[in-house]
Coordinates of C-alpha atoms in Angstrom, one line a residue:
M637 CA -4.3 1.3 -6.7
G638 CA -0.9 0.5 -8.0
D639 CA 0.5 3.8 -6.8
L640 CA -0.7 3.1 -3.5
I641 CA 0.8 -0.5 -3.2
S642 CA 4.4 1.1 -4.9
N643 CA 4.4 4.2 -3.1
S644 CA 1.7 5.0 -0.3
T645 CA 2.4 9.0 -0.3
V646 CA 2.0 9.5 -4.0
G647 CA -0.9 7.1 -4.3
L648 CA -2.3 9.2 -0.9
H649 CA -1.7 12.2 -3.0
N650 CA -3.4 11.1 -5.9
I651 CA -6.5 9.9 -4.2
D652 CA -6.9 13.3 -2.8
Q653 CA -6.4 14.8 -6.2
Y654 CA -9.1 12.9 -7.6
L655 CA -11.4 13.7 -4.7
R656 CA -11.1 17.2 -5.4
Y657 CA -11.3 17.1 -9.0
S658 CA -13.3 14.4 -9.6
M659 CA -17.1 12.7 -8.8
L660 CA -15.2 9.5 -8.3
F661 CA -15.7 8.8 -4.9
V662 CA -17.2 5.0 -5.0
S663 CA -14.2 4.3 -7.2
V664 CA -11.5 6.0 -5.3
Q665 CA -12.9 4.3 -1.8
G666 CA -13.2 0.9 -3.1
G667 CA -9.1 1.4 -4.2
F668 CA -8.6 2.4 -0.8
N669 CA -10.6 -0.2 1.1
Q670 CA -8.7 -2.6 -1.1
W671 CA -5.2 -1.1 -0.1
L672 CA -6.0 -1.3 3.1
N673 CA -7.7 -4.9 3.2
Q674 CA -3.9 -5.9 1.6
A675 CA -2.1 -4.2 4.3
P676 CA -0.2 -6.6 7.0
A677 CA -1.8 -5.8 10.6
E678 CA 1.0 -4.5 11.8
Q679 CA 0.5 -1.3 9.2
K680 CA -3.2 -1.0 9.3
I681 CA -3.4 1.8 11.6
P682 CA -0.1 3.2 10.2
A683 CA -1.9 3.4 6.5
V684 CA -5.2 4.8 8.1
S685 CA -2.6 7.5 9.9
L686 CA -1.1 8.2 6.8
A687 CA -4.2 8.6 4.9
A688 CA -5.5 10.5 8.0
S689 CA -3.2 13.3 7.4
N690 CA -4.6 16.8 5.7
L691 CA -7.7 14.8 3.9
Y692 CA -9.6 16.4 1.5
D693 CA -12.5 14.4 2.2
S694 CA -13.0 12.9 5.6
D695 CA -15.6 10.8 4.8
L696 CA -13.2 8.4 3.0
L697 CA -12.5 7.3 6.5
Y698 CA -15.8 6.8 7.1
Y699 CA -16.9 4.6 4.7
V700 CA -13.6 1.9 5.4
G701 CA -15.0 -1.3 5.0
F702 CA -17.8 -0.7 3.4
N703 CA -18.9 -1.7 0.0
L704 CA -20.2 1.8 -1.7
N705 CA -22.4 0.0 -4.2
N706 CA -23.9 -2.6 -1.7
R707 CA -25.0 0.2 0.4
L708 CA -26.8 1.9 -2.9
W709 CA -28.4 -1.3 -3.1
R710 CA -29.6 -0.9 0.4
V711 CA -31.0 2.4 -0.1
A712 CA -32.6 1.1 -3.1
T713 CA -34.2 -2.2 -1.6
D714 CA -35.3 0.0 1.6
V715 CA -39.2 -0.1 -0.2
P716 CA -42.2 -1.3 2.1
L717 CA -43.0 -3.9 -1.0
L718 CA -40.0 -6.1 0.0
P719 CA -40.6 -8.2 3.2
E720 CA -38.7 -6.9 6.5
R721 CA -37.1 -10.0 7.3
I722 CA -35.4 -9.9 3.9
K723 CA -34.4 -6.6 4.1
R724 CA -32.9 -6.9 7.8
W725 CA -30.8 -10.1 6.5
Y726 CA -29.4 -8.2 3.5
H727 CA -28.5 -5.0 5.3
A728 CA -27.0 -6.9 8.2
K729 CA -24.8 -8.9 5.5
Y730 CA -23.6 -6.3 3.6
F731 CA -23.6 -2.9 5.6
P732 CA -24.1 -3.5 9.2
L733 CA -24.7 -0.5 10.8
S734 CA -23.9 -1.5 15.0
T735 CA -20.6 -0.7 15.7
D736 CA -20.5 -3.9 17.8
D737 CA -20.2 -5.5 14.2
F738 CA -17.2 -3.2 13.0
T739 CA -13.8 -4.5 12.6
P740 CA -10.7 -2.9 14.8
L741 CA -9.7 -1.6 11.2
Q742 CA -13.3 0.3 10.9
H743 CA -13.0 1.7 14.4
A744 CA -9.3 3.1 13.7
A745 CA -10.6 4.7 10.9
L746 CA -13.8 5.9 12.7
G747 CA -11.7 7.4 15.3
F748 CA -9.7 9.4 13.0
W749 CA -12.8 10.4 11.0
N750 CA -14.4 12.0 14.7
L751 CA -11.1 13.5 14.8
Y752 CA -11.8 15.5 12.1
K753 CA -15.2 17.3 13.3
K754 CA -14.4 20.3 14.7
D755 CA -16.1 19.2 17.8
T756 CA -14.7 18.7 20.7
A757 CA -17.7 16.5 21.7
A758 CA -16.3 14.0 18.6
L759 CA -13.2 13.8 20.7
L760 CA -14.4 11.1 23.2
R761 CA -16.1 9.2 20.2
A762 CA -12.9 9.0 18.8
Y763 CA -11.3 7.8 21.9
R764 CA -13.8 4.8 22.2
H765 CA -13.5 3.7 18.7
F766 CA -9.6 3.6 19.1
E767 CA -9.9 2.3 22.3
S768 CA -12.1 -0.9 20.4
A769 CA -9.1 -1.2 17.9
Q770 CA -6.7 -1.9 20.4
H771 CA -5.4 -5.2 19.5
L772 CA -4.1 -3.6 16.2
P773 CA -0.5 -2.1 16.7
Q774 CA -0.2 1.6 17.4
A775 CA -3.8 1.9 18.5
T776 CA -2.8 2.9 21.5
V777 CA -1.0 5.9 20.4
A778 CA -3.8 7.2 18.8
Q779 CA -6.4 6.6 21.5
S780 CA -3.6 8.3 24.2
I781 CA -3.8 11.5 21.7
A782 CA -7.5 11.3 21.4
N783 CA -7.4 11.4 25.3
V784 CA -5.3 14.2 25.7
L785 CA -7.4 16.3 23.3
N786 CA -10.2 15.5 24.7
K787 CA -9.1 16.4 28.7
S788 CA -7.2 19.3 27.3
C789 CA -10.6 20.9 25.1
G790 CA -12.5 20.4 28.8
V791 CA -10.6 22.4 30.7
E792 CA -12.3 25.3 32.8
T793 CA -9.8 26.6 35.6
L794 CA -6.1 26.4 36.3
A795 CA -6.3 23.5 38.6
D796 CA -8.0 21.5 35.4
V797 CA -4.9 22.6 33.2
T798 CA -2.5 21.8 35.8
K799 CA -4.0 17.8 35.8
I800 CA -3.7 17.5 32.0
T801 CA -0.1 15.9 32.7
Q802 CA -1.4 12.7 34.5
F803 CA -3.3 11.9 31.0
F804 CA 0.2 11.9 29.0
D805 CA 1.0 8.4 28.1
W806 CA 4.5 8.5 27.6
G807 CA 5.0 5.0 27.2
A808 CA 2.5 4.7 24.2
F809 CA 4.2 8.2 22.6
Q810 CA 7.8 6.7 22.9
E811 CA 6.8 3.7 21.2
A812 CA 4.9 5.9 18.5
E813 CA 5.2 5.4 14.9
I814 CA 2.6 7.3 14.1
R815 CA 1.3 11.2 14.5
L816 CA 4.7 12.1 15.5
V817 CA 4.1 15.5 14.5
A818 CA 0.9 15.8 16.8
I819 CA 2.5 14.1 19.6
Q820 CA 5.7 17.4 19.4
H821 CA 2.7 19.7 19.8
L822 CA 1.0 17.8 22.5
Q823 CA 4.5 18.0 24.3
Q824 CA 4.1 21.6 24.0
L825 CA 0.9 21.5 25.7
F826 CA 2.5 19.1 28.6
S827 CA 5.3 22.0 29.0
I828 CA 2.4 24.7 29.3
A829 CA 0.5 22.5 31.5
Q830 CA 3.6 22.2 33.9
E831 CA 4.2 25.8 34.0
A832 CA 0.7 25.9 35.0
T833 CA 1.1 23.9 38.0
V834 CA 4.3 25.8 39.2
A835 CA 2.2 28.6 39.2
A836 CA -0.4 26.9 41.1
E837 CA 1.7 25.5 43.6
S838 CA 4.0 28.5 44.3
V839 CA 2.8 31.0 47.0
S840 CA 5.2 33.5 45.6
K841 CA 3.1 36.2 43.6
L842 CA 6.1 36.9 41.6
N843 CA 6.9 33.1 40.3
R844 CA 3.9 32.3 40.2
N845 CA 2.7 35.4 37.8
A846 CA 6.2 34.6 36.4
A847 CA 5.3 31.0 35.4
L848 CA 1.8 32.1 33.9
G849 CA 3.7 34.3 31.7
R850 CA 6.0 32.0 30.2
A851 CA 3.2 29.2 30.0
T852 CA 0.9 32.2 28.4
A853 CA 4.2 33.2 25.7
Q854 CA 4.4 29.5 24.7
L855 CA 0.5 29.3 23.8
E856 CA 1.0 32.7 21.9
I857 CA 3.4 30.7 19.7
L858 CA 1.2 27.5 19.3
I859 CA -2.0 29.2 18.9
T860 CA -0.2 31.5 15.7
T861 CA 1.8 28.3 14.4
V862 CA -0.2 25.0 15.3
E863 CA -2.4 25.1 11.8
D864 CA 1.0 25.8 9.7
T865 CA 3.3 23.1 11.4
C866 CA 0.8 20.2 12.8
P867 CA -1.0 17.7 10.5
Q868 CA -5.1 17.8 10.6
P869 CA -7.1 16.5 12.2
E870 CA -5.1 17.1 15.5
A871 CA -4.3 20.7 14.4
W872 CA -7.8 22.4 15.0
H873 CA -8.3 20.5 18.2
I874 CA -4.8 21.7 19.9
K875 CA -5.4 25.1 18.9
Q876 CA -9.1 25.4 20.6
A877 CA -7.5 23.6 23.6
A878 CA -4.5 26.8 23.6
L879 CA -7.3 29.2 23.3
Q880 CA -9.3 28.2 26.2
W881 CA -6.0 28.0 27.9
R882 CA -5.0 31.3 27.2
S883 CA -8.3 32.9 28.7
I884 CA -7.6 30.8 31.8
L885 CA -4.2 31.6 32.3
A886 CA -5.2 35.6 31.4
A887 CA -7.7 35.3 33.9
A888 CA -5.2 34.2 36.8
A889 CA -2.6 36.8 35.5
G890 CA -1.3 38.8 33.2
Q891 CA 2.0 38.3 30.8
I892 CA 5.5 39.5 33.2
G893 CA 7.8 37.2 31.0
D894 CA 10.6 35.0 32.4
L895 CA 12.7 35.8 35.0
T896 CA 16.4 34.7 35.4
V897 CA 19.0 34.7 38.7
I898 CA 21.6 36.0 37.2
E899 CA 23.4 37.8 40.6
P900 CA 23.2 36.9 44.5
V901 CA 19.8 37.6 45.9
H902 CA 19.2 40.3 48.1
N903 CA 18.4 38.6 51.4
P904 CA 15.0 40.5 52.3
F905 CA 14.7 38.2 55.7
V906 CA 15.4 40.0 58.9
A907 CA 15.9 37.8 61.9
G908 CA 16.5 40.0 65.3
N909 CA 15.7 43.7 64.4
P910 CA 12.4 45.3 63.8
V911 CA 10.7 44.8 60.3
K912 CA 8.6 46.9 58.2
P913 CA 6.0 45.7 55.2
P914 CA 6.1 43.8 53.4
L915 CA 8.1 41.5 55.9
F916 CA 5.7 42.7 58.5
V917 CA 2.8 40.3 58.1
G918 CA -0.5 38.6 60.0
R919 CA -0.6 41.4 62.7
D920 CA -4.1 42.9 61.3
D921 CA -6.0 41.3 64.2
I922 CA -3.6 43.7 66.7
Y923 CA -4.4 46.6 64.6
K924 CA -7.7 46.1 64.5
Q925 CA -8.0 46.4 68.2
L926 CA -6.3 49.2 68.2
E927 CA -8.2 51.2 65.6
S928 CA -11.2 50.3 67.3
L929 CA -9.5 51.7 70.6
W930 CA -8.2 54.8 68.7
G931 CA -10.5 55.5 65.7
N932 CA -8.6 56.9 63.1
A933 CA -9.7 60.8 63.3
G934 CA -7.6 62.3 65.9
K935 CA -10.2 60.8 69.0
T936 CA -9.1 61.9 72.0
G937 CA -9.9 60.7 75.7
V938 CA -9.1 56.9 74.7
D939 CA -7.6 53.9 76.4
S940 CA -3.9 53.3 76.3
V941 CA -2.4 49.8 76.0
V942 CA 0.1 47.5 76.8
V943 CA 1.2 45.2 74.2
Y944 CA 2.6 42.1 75.8
G945 CA 3.8 38.8 74.4
H946 CA 6.7 36.0 74.5
R947 CA 10.2 37.0 73.2
R948 CA 10.8 38.1 70.0
M949 CA 7.0 38.0 69.0
G950 CA 7.6 41.1 66.7
K951 CA 5.8 43.7 69.7
T952 CA 8.8 46.0 68.9
S953 CA 7.7 46.2 65.2
I954 CA 4.3 46.3 66.1
L955 CA 5.4 49.9 67.6
Q956 CA 7.6 50.7 65.2
N957 CA 4.8 50.3 62.5
L958 CA 2.0 52.4 64.5
G959 CA 3.1 55.1 62.5
L960 CA 2.0 54.3 59.1
Q961 CA -0.9 56.6 58.9
R962 CA -3.2 53.8 60.4
F963 CA -5.0 56.4 62.5
G964 CA -5.1 59.1 60.6
V965 CA -3.1 62.5 59.7
Q966 CA -3.8 64.2 63.2
T967 CA -1.9 61.4 65.3
H968 CA 1.5 61.5 65.9
V969 CA 3.5 58.5 67.1
A970 CA 7.0 59.2 69.3
N971 CA 8.8 55.6 69.5
F972 CA 10.8 55.2 72.7
S973 CA 12.9 52.0 73.8
M974 CA 13.7 51.8 77.8
Q975 CA 17.0 49.7 76.2
I976 CA 18.7 53.0 75.3
T977 CA 18.4 54.6 78.8
G978 CA 21.6 52.7 80.1
D979 CA 21.6 50.9 83.9
E980 CA 22.4 54.7 85.0
T981 CA 18.8 56.1 84.1
T982 CA 17.1 58.3 86.7
T983 CA 13.5 59.6 86.9
D984 CA 14.4 62.5 85.9
R985 CA 16.2 61.5 82.9
L986 CA 13.9 59.0 81.7
L987 CA 11.0 61.6 81.8
H988 CA 13.2 64.0 79.7
Y989 CA 14.2 61.1 77.3
L990 CA 10.3 60.9 77.1
A991 CA 10.0 64.7 76.1
I992 CA 12.6 64.5 73.3
A993 CA 11.1 61.3 71.9
I994 CA 7.5 63.4 71.3
F995 CA 9.9 66.6 70.4
D996 CA 11.8 64.1 67.7
S997 CA 8.1 62.7 66.5
L998 CA 6.8 66.5 66.1
E999 CA 9.7 68.1 64.4
K1000 CA 9.6 65.0 62.4
N1001 CA 6.0 65.5 61.0
G1002 CA 6.5 69.4 60.4
V1003 CA 5.7 70.9 64.2
T1004 CA 8.3 73.6 64.5
A1005 CA 6.8 75.7 67.0
L1006 CA 8.4 73.7 70.2
A1007 CA 11.8 74.2 71.7
E1008 CA 13.3 71.2 72.4
P1009 CA 13.5 69.9 76.0
E1010 CA 16.0 70.9 78.5
A1011 CA 17.8 68.5 80.9
T1012 CA 18.5 71.5 83.1
A1013 CA 14.7 71.9 83.7
F1014 CA 13.9 68.1 84.4
A1015 CA 16.7 67.9 87.0
R1016 CA 15.7 70.6 88.9
D1017 CA 12.2 69.4 88.9
H1018 CA 11.0 66.4 86.7
T1019 CA 7.9 66.2 87.0
L1020 CA 7.0 70.0 86.6
A1021 CA 9.5 70.2 83.8
F1022 CA 7.7 67.4 82.0
D1023 CA 3.8 68.5 82.6
R1024 CA 4.9 72.1 81.3
Y1025 CA 6.5 70.4 78.4
L1026 CA 3.1 68.7 77.6
K1027 CA 1.1 71.9 77.9
Q1028 CA 3.4 73.3 75.5
V1029 CA 2.7 70.5 73.1
R1030 CA -0.8 70.8 73.4
Q1031 CA -0.9 74.3 72.7
A1032 CA 1.3 73.5 69.7
I1033 CA -0.9 71.0 68.0
P1034 CA -4.8 71.7 69.2
S1035 CA -7.0 69.0 67.9
Q1036 CA -4.3 66.5 67.4
R1037 CA -3.1 63.9 69.4
V1038 CA 0.2 62.0 70.0
I1039 CA 0.9 58.1 70.7
L1040 CA 4.2 57.5 73.0
A1041 CA 5.4 53.9 72.5
I1042 CA 7.2 52.9 75.3
D1043 CA 9.3 49.6 74.4
E1044 CA 11.2 47.1 77.2
F1045 CA 8.5 48.8 80.0
E1046 CA 9.6 46.0 82.4
I1047 CA 12.9 47.6 82.4
I1048 CA 11.5 50.4 84.4
E1049 CA 10.8 47.9 86.8
A1050 CA 14.5 47.0 87.2
G1051 CA 14.9 51.0 87.8
I1052 CA 12.6 51.2 90.7
E1053 CA 13.8 48.0 92.7
A1054 CA 17.4 49.5 92.1
G1055 CA 16.3 52.8 93.5
R1056 CA 16.9 54.7 90.5
I1057 CA 13.5 55.5 89.5
D1058 CA 11.0 56.7 91.8
K1059 CA 8.4 54.4 93.0
S1060 CA 5.9 57.2 92.3
F1061 CA 6.6 57.4 88.6
L1062 CA 3.9 55.0 87.5
T1063 CA 1.4 57.1 89.8
F1064 CA 2.7 60.0 87.9
I1065 CA 2.0 58.5 84.4
R1066 CA -1.2 57.3 85.6
G1067 CA -2.0 60.8 86.4
I1068 CA -0.8 62.3 82.9
M1069 CA -3.0 59.5 81.5
H1070 CA -6.0 61.5 82.7
K1071 CA -5.1 64.5 82.5
E1072 CA -3.5 64.7 79.1
R1073 CA -6.4 63.0 77.2
W1074 CA -4.5 64.1 73.6
L1075 CA -1.5 61.4 75.0
I1076 CA -1.8 57.6 74.5
F1077 CA 0.5 55.4 76.1
A1078 CA 1.3 52.4 73.9
L1079 CA 3.4 50.0 76.3
A1080 CA 4.9 46.8 75.1
G1081 CA 7.0 44.2 76.6
L1082 CA 6.9 40.4 78.1
H1083 CA 4.5 40.8 80.9
T1084 CA 0.9 41.8 81.3
L1085 CA 0.9 44.8 83.9
Q1086 CA -0.9 41.8 86.4
E1087 CA 2.5 39.9 86.1
M1088 CA 4.7 42.4 87.6
T1089 CA 4.4 41.5 91.2
A1090 CA 5.5 44.8 92.9
D1091 CA 2.3 47.1 94.3
Y1092 CA 3.6 50.0 92.6
W1093 CA 2.3 48.8 89.5
N1094 CA -1.5 48.9 90.5
P1095 CA -2.5 52.3 89.9
L1096 CA -1.9 51.6 85.8
F1097 CA -4.2 48.0 86.2
A1098 CA -7.3 49.9 85.4
S1099 CA -6.1 52.6 82.8
V1100 CA -4.4 50.5 80.1
T1101 CA -6.0 47.5 77.9
P1102 CA -4.0 44.6 77.6
I1103 CA -3.2 43.3 74.3
K1104 CA -1.4 40.0 73.6
V1105 CA 0.9 39.2 70.7
S1106 CA 1.3 35.8 69.8
F1107 CA 2.3 33.5 66.8
L1108 CA 1.6 34.2 63.3
S1109 CA -1.1 32.1 61.4
K1110 CA -0.3 29.6 59.1
A1111 CA -1.5 32.1 56.4
A1112 CA 0.6 34.8 57.7
S1113 CA 3.8 32.7 58.0
Q1114 CA 3.4 31.4 54.5
D1115 CA 3.0 35.1 53.1
L1116 CA 5.9 36.0 54.8
L1117 CA 8.1 33.5 53.2
A1118 CA 6.8 33.9 49.9
N1119 CA 6.3 37.6 49.6
P1120 CA 9.1 38.9 51.5
T1121 CA 9.3 41.8 49.2
D1122 CA 7.5 42.3 45.7
D1123 CA 10.6 41.5 43.6
F1124 CA 11.8 38.3 45.6
I1125 CA 12.6 36.0 42.9
L1126 CA 12.9 32.9 44.8
D1127 CA 10.1 30.4 45.4
F1128 CA 8.3 28.5 48.1
T1129 CA 5.5 25.6 47.5
G1130 CA 2.8 25.6 49.9
E1131 CA 4.3 22.3 51.0
V1132 CA 7.6 23.6 51.9
T1133 CA 6.1 26.7 53.5
D1134 CA 3.9 24.1 55.9
Y1135 CA 6.8 22.0 56.8
V1136 CA 8.6 25.5 58.1
Y1137 CA 5.1 26.3 59.8
G1138 CA 5.8 22.7 61.2
F1139 CA 9.1 23.5 62.7
T1140 CA 8.4 27.2 64.0
A1141 CA 4.2 27.2 64.5
G1142 CA 4.5 30.7 63.2
Q1143 CA 7.3 31.8 65.5
P1144 CA 7.9 35.2 63.9
Y1145 CA 11.3 35.4 64.6
L1146 CA 12.4 31.9 63.8
T1147 CA 10.1 31.9 60.3
Q1148 CA 12.9 35.1 59.3
L1149 CA 15.9 33.2 60.5
I1150 CA 14.7 30.2 58.6
G1151 CA 13.8 32.5 55.6
R1152 CA 16.9 34.1 55.3
S1153 CA 19.2 31.2 56.4
L1154 CA 17.5 29.8 52.9
V1155 CA 18.1 32.7 50.8
S1156 CA 22.0 32.3 52.3
L1157 CA 22.2 28.9 51.3
Y1158 CA 20.7 29.3 47.9
N1159 CA 23.2 32.2 47.1
Q1160 CA 25.8 29.9 48.6
Q1161 CA 25.1 27.1 46.5
V1162 CA 24.5 28.9 43.1
F1163 CA 27.5 31.7 43.2
E1164 CA 30.0 30.2 45.4
D1165 CA 29.7 26.4 44.9
Q1166 CA 28.6 27.0 41.2
A1167 CA 25.5 24.4 41.5
Q1168 CA 23.0 24.0 39.5
R1169 CA 19.5 24.1 41.2
E1170 CA 16.2 25.3 40.9
Q1171 CA 14.8 29.0 42.1
R1172 CA 12.3 26.8 44.5
F1173 CA 13.4 26.0 47.7
T1174 CA 12.6 22.3 48.8
I1175 CA 12.0 20.7 51.8
V1176 CA 15.4 18.9 51.4
D1177 CA 16.9 22.7 51.8
V1178 CA 14.8 23.1 55.1
D1179 CA 16.3 20.3 56.4
A1180 CA 19.7 21.6 55.8
V1181 CA 19.0 24.8 57.4
V1182 CA 17.5 23.5 60.9
T1183 CA 19.8 20.9 61.1
S1184 CA 22.6 23.4 61.1
S1185 CA 24.8 24.5 64.0
D1186 CA 24.7 28.2 62.8
F1187 CA 21.1 28.2 62.7
F1188 CA 20.9 26.9 66.6
D1189 CA 23.5 29.7 67.4
I1190 CA 21.9 32.5 65.9
G1191 CA 18.5 31.5 67.3
S1192 CA 20.0 31.4 70.5
F1193 CA 18.8 35.0 71.2
Y1194 CA 15.5 33.4 70.9
F1195 CA 15.8 29.7 72.5
G1196 CA 18.3 31.1 75.2
G1197 CA 16.0 33.8 75.9
V1198 CA 13.1 31.4 76.7
W1199 CA 15.3 29.2 78.5
G1200 CA 16.6 32.0 80.7
Q1201 CA 13.0 33.4 81.3
A1202 CA 11.8 29.9 82.8
K1203 CA 15.2 29.5 84.5
D1204 CA 15.2 33.0 86.4
G1205 CA 11.5 33.0 86.7
T1206 CA 9.9 32.8 90.3
V1207 CA 8.1 29.7 89.5
P1208 CA 10.3 27.2 89.9
F1209 CA 11.2 23.7 88.0
Q1210 CA 9.7 25.2 84.6
T1211 CA 13.1 24.0 83.1
D1212 CA 12.7 20.5 84.3
L1213 CA 9.3 20.3 82.6
L1214 CA 11.0 21.5 79.7
K1215 CA 13.7 19.1 79.5
V1216 CA 11.5 16.2 79.6
L1217 CA 9.1 18.0 77.0
A1218 CA 12.1 17.9 74.6
Q1219 CA 12.7 14.4 74.7
A1220 CA 9.3 13.4 73.9
E1221 CA 8.4 12.4 70.3
T1222 CA 5.0 13.3 70.6
S1223 CA 2.5 15.2 73.1
M1224 CA 2.6 14.2 76.7
P1225 CA -0.1 13.6 79.3
V1226 CA 0.3 15.8 82.6
E1227 CA 0.7 13.2 84.8
N1228 CA 3.5 11.3 82.9
L1229 CA 5.3 14.6 82.6
F1230 CA 5.5 15.5 86.4
E1231 CA 6.4 11.8 87.3
R1232 CA 9.1 11.9 84.5
A1233 CA 10.3 15.4 85.6
T1234 CA 10.4 14.1 89.1
V1235 CA 7.8 17.0 90.2
E1236 CA 5.3 16.9 92.7
A1237 CA 2.0 17.9 91.6
T1238 CA 1.0 21.1 92.9
A1239 CA 4.5 22.3 91.9
G1240 CA 4.3 20.9 88.4
K1241 CA 1.0 22.7 88.1
A1242 CA 2.5 26.1 88.7
A1243 CA 5.3 25.8 86.4
L1244 CA 3.0 24.2 83.7
A1245 CA 0.9 27.2 84.1
E1246 CA 3.5 29.5 83.8
L1247 CA 5.0 28.0 80.7
I1248 CA 1.7 27.9 79.1
K1249 CA 1.1 31.8 80.3
H1250 CA 4.3 32.5 78.5
D1251 CA 3.7 30.6 75.1
V1252 CA 6.0 27.8 75.8
V1253 CA 3.9 24.8 76.2
N1254 CA 0.8 24.2 74.2
A1255 CA -1.8 22.1 76.4
H1256 CA -4.7 20.6 74.5
A1257 CA -7.0 17.8 75.9
G1258 CA -4.9 16.8 79.0
S1259 CA -1.5 16.6 77.2
V1260 CA 1.3 18.8 76.6
Q1261 CA 4.1 19.7 74.3
L1262 CA 6.2 22.5 73.3
Y1263 CA 4.8 25.2 71.2
V1264 CA 7.7 25.6 69.3
P1265 CA 9.3 22.3 68.2
L1266 CA 12.7 23.4 67.2
M1267 CA 13.1 24.5 70.7
A1268 CA 13.1 21.0 71.6
E1269 CA 16.3 20.3 69.5
W1270 CA 17.9 23.7 70.8
I1271 CA 17.4 22.4 74.5
K1272 CA 18.5 18.3 73.9
R1273 CA 21.9 20.5 72.1
T1274 CA 22.5 22.4 74.9
Q1275 CA 21.1 21.3 78.1
F1276 CA 21.9 18.0 78.5

């Protein structure tokens, strides 16, 4: 007893030695109780806490406040001959069994005793005992430790791990005078839970796996060291929690280590040019339609298609990605863009260009039996020359087929109207479709053939299947931003990708442009301005990008194209409606739109139908708004 009073550390060590090497538990317990009873209120829990660190016999805590001699008498007096009323009185006076009668000190001691139980269910009992001792100083610290341990050992999923941080009572821990080493080890769990949160919130595969890798590495260190560095009784529970967490994290992803940006990040986003995988995303529905039409085993006699949609929706990218073995090795894809033909292209030159496109595609795929088509033959008789060349191709690749993809096909109409391309050209193409069943045409442009106004398009109406290209889904937009390449090191949260989607509505070009602008912003801040920042984009970053004049200058390739199509279209008043919609904060009833635009209802409906058809305006339940919210800002900046 004297040792405990003069030097608690030495006294507790001596008690431990007595418990290890003698049978004097009752005597030791009496001295221990006397020491605790004499301690001031503010020192009672610190004293129990000190005793609770690495005890040889944790039952010393269980019997705090109890007179073991009386307990032995209780056993001795528990005989049938003694009246029950006397036994109840004696037991209640000297050895109460109900926890309702325990003192706060006894609750605190029982809390630590439960922590010593190698049973996660005991953690909740410990928490409740500490809760009952709350008016003693430092009881909240012990209660908070028990709560974190209880929650940490009860996780089953990655989402559960991320929620652990909310159970840390930092106010209590900062005022802690007890269990400081245990709290330091709990802080390691907190750090690991933060990494798990990064992984759970990240939509980048690379950054998600990196966060899981860092968390797993920290867990490995904790598992191997906690029993040597953390006092009992918390050490066992922390190790159990770490083992459970490691299994959960291992199921989510493997370890790949930490990643740090040490040089400007390569900008993978492409704004304007056709894109290839992995930037080419969200068009599985289009290819499923094409695969259902064309099959993948060299099937002939299938429908040709016209791929149509609004400006910069990705039509060219769809054509240029046809050749990725989607339709079998017996299929060759020849790509041709009408933009390279020039303003002076005539029918003979156009057919010669198409023949060259087929020749180049076959030569690239190892077909060497064909000679390059000569321009002179097409100059003499272009239809005959093209027909004979196709016959040579058919003989060179029997049982195979060619997809001839023609981009910007509406340029053909301009050539016909200018008199450079024969009106019979489209009739000739339709005849080729029916005759050469191994040749499949894939036309891409702004309009469906039904929107082509001239009668000479009619021959193609019944010969092709229209396929519309529209906006990316939210999931595809998210994947595009977060995983543009397998090694993209910067990160987006789901909140930020949703925020971007709110500006673009999934317009592919604008989504790419925002991604490109964000990477440029990061490189400028980190490597030019020498600023310290996270490798994760925020809503503040997105706002900085979409409010800059540079963004709208570059984006004019899209915005200006949309505006120009509406302005130069055959249906008037489209731009009048766009100006009104650009100034509206929310969707607007159709009647209000026509009134504010001072457009008569019949003309307004025609103009609105055109804008809806071209995916410029979205209509729902009698109200309308701009499909792409950023379009409103561009109109306000440039058209007023």
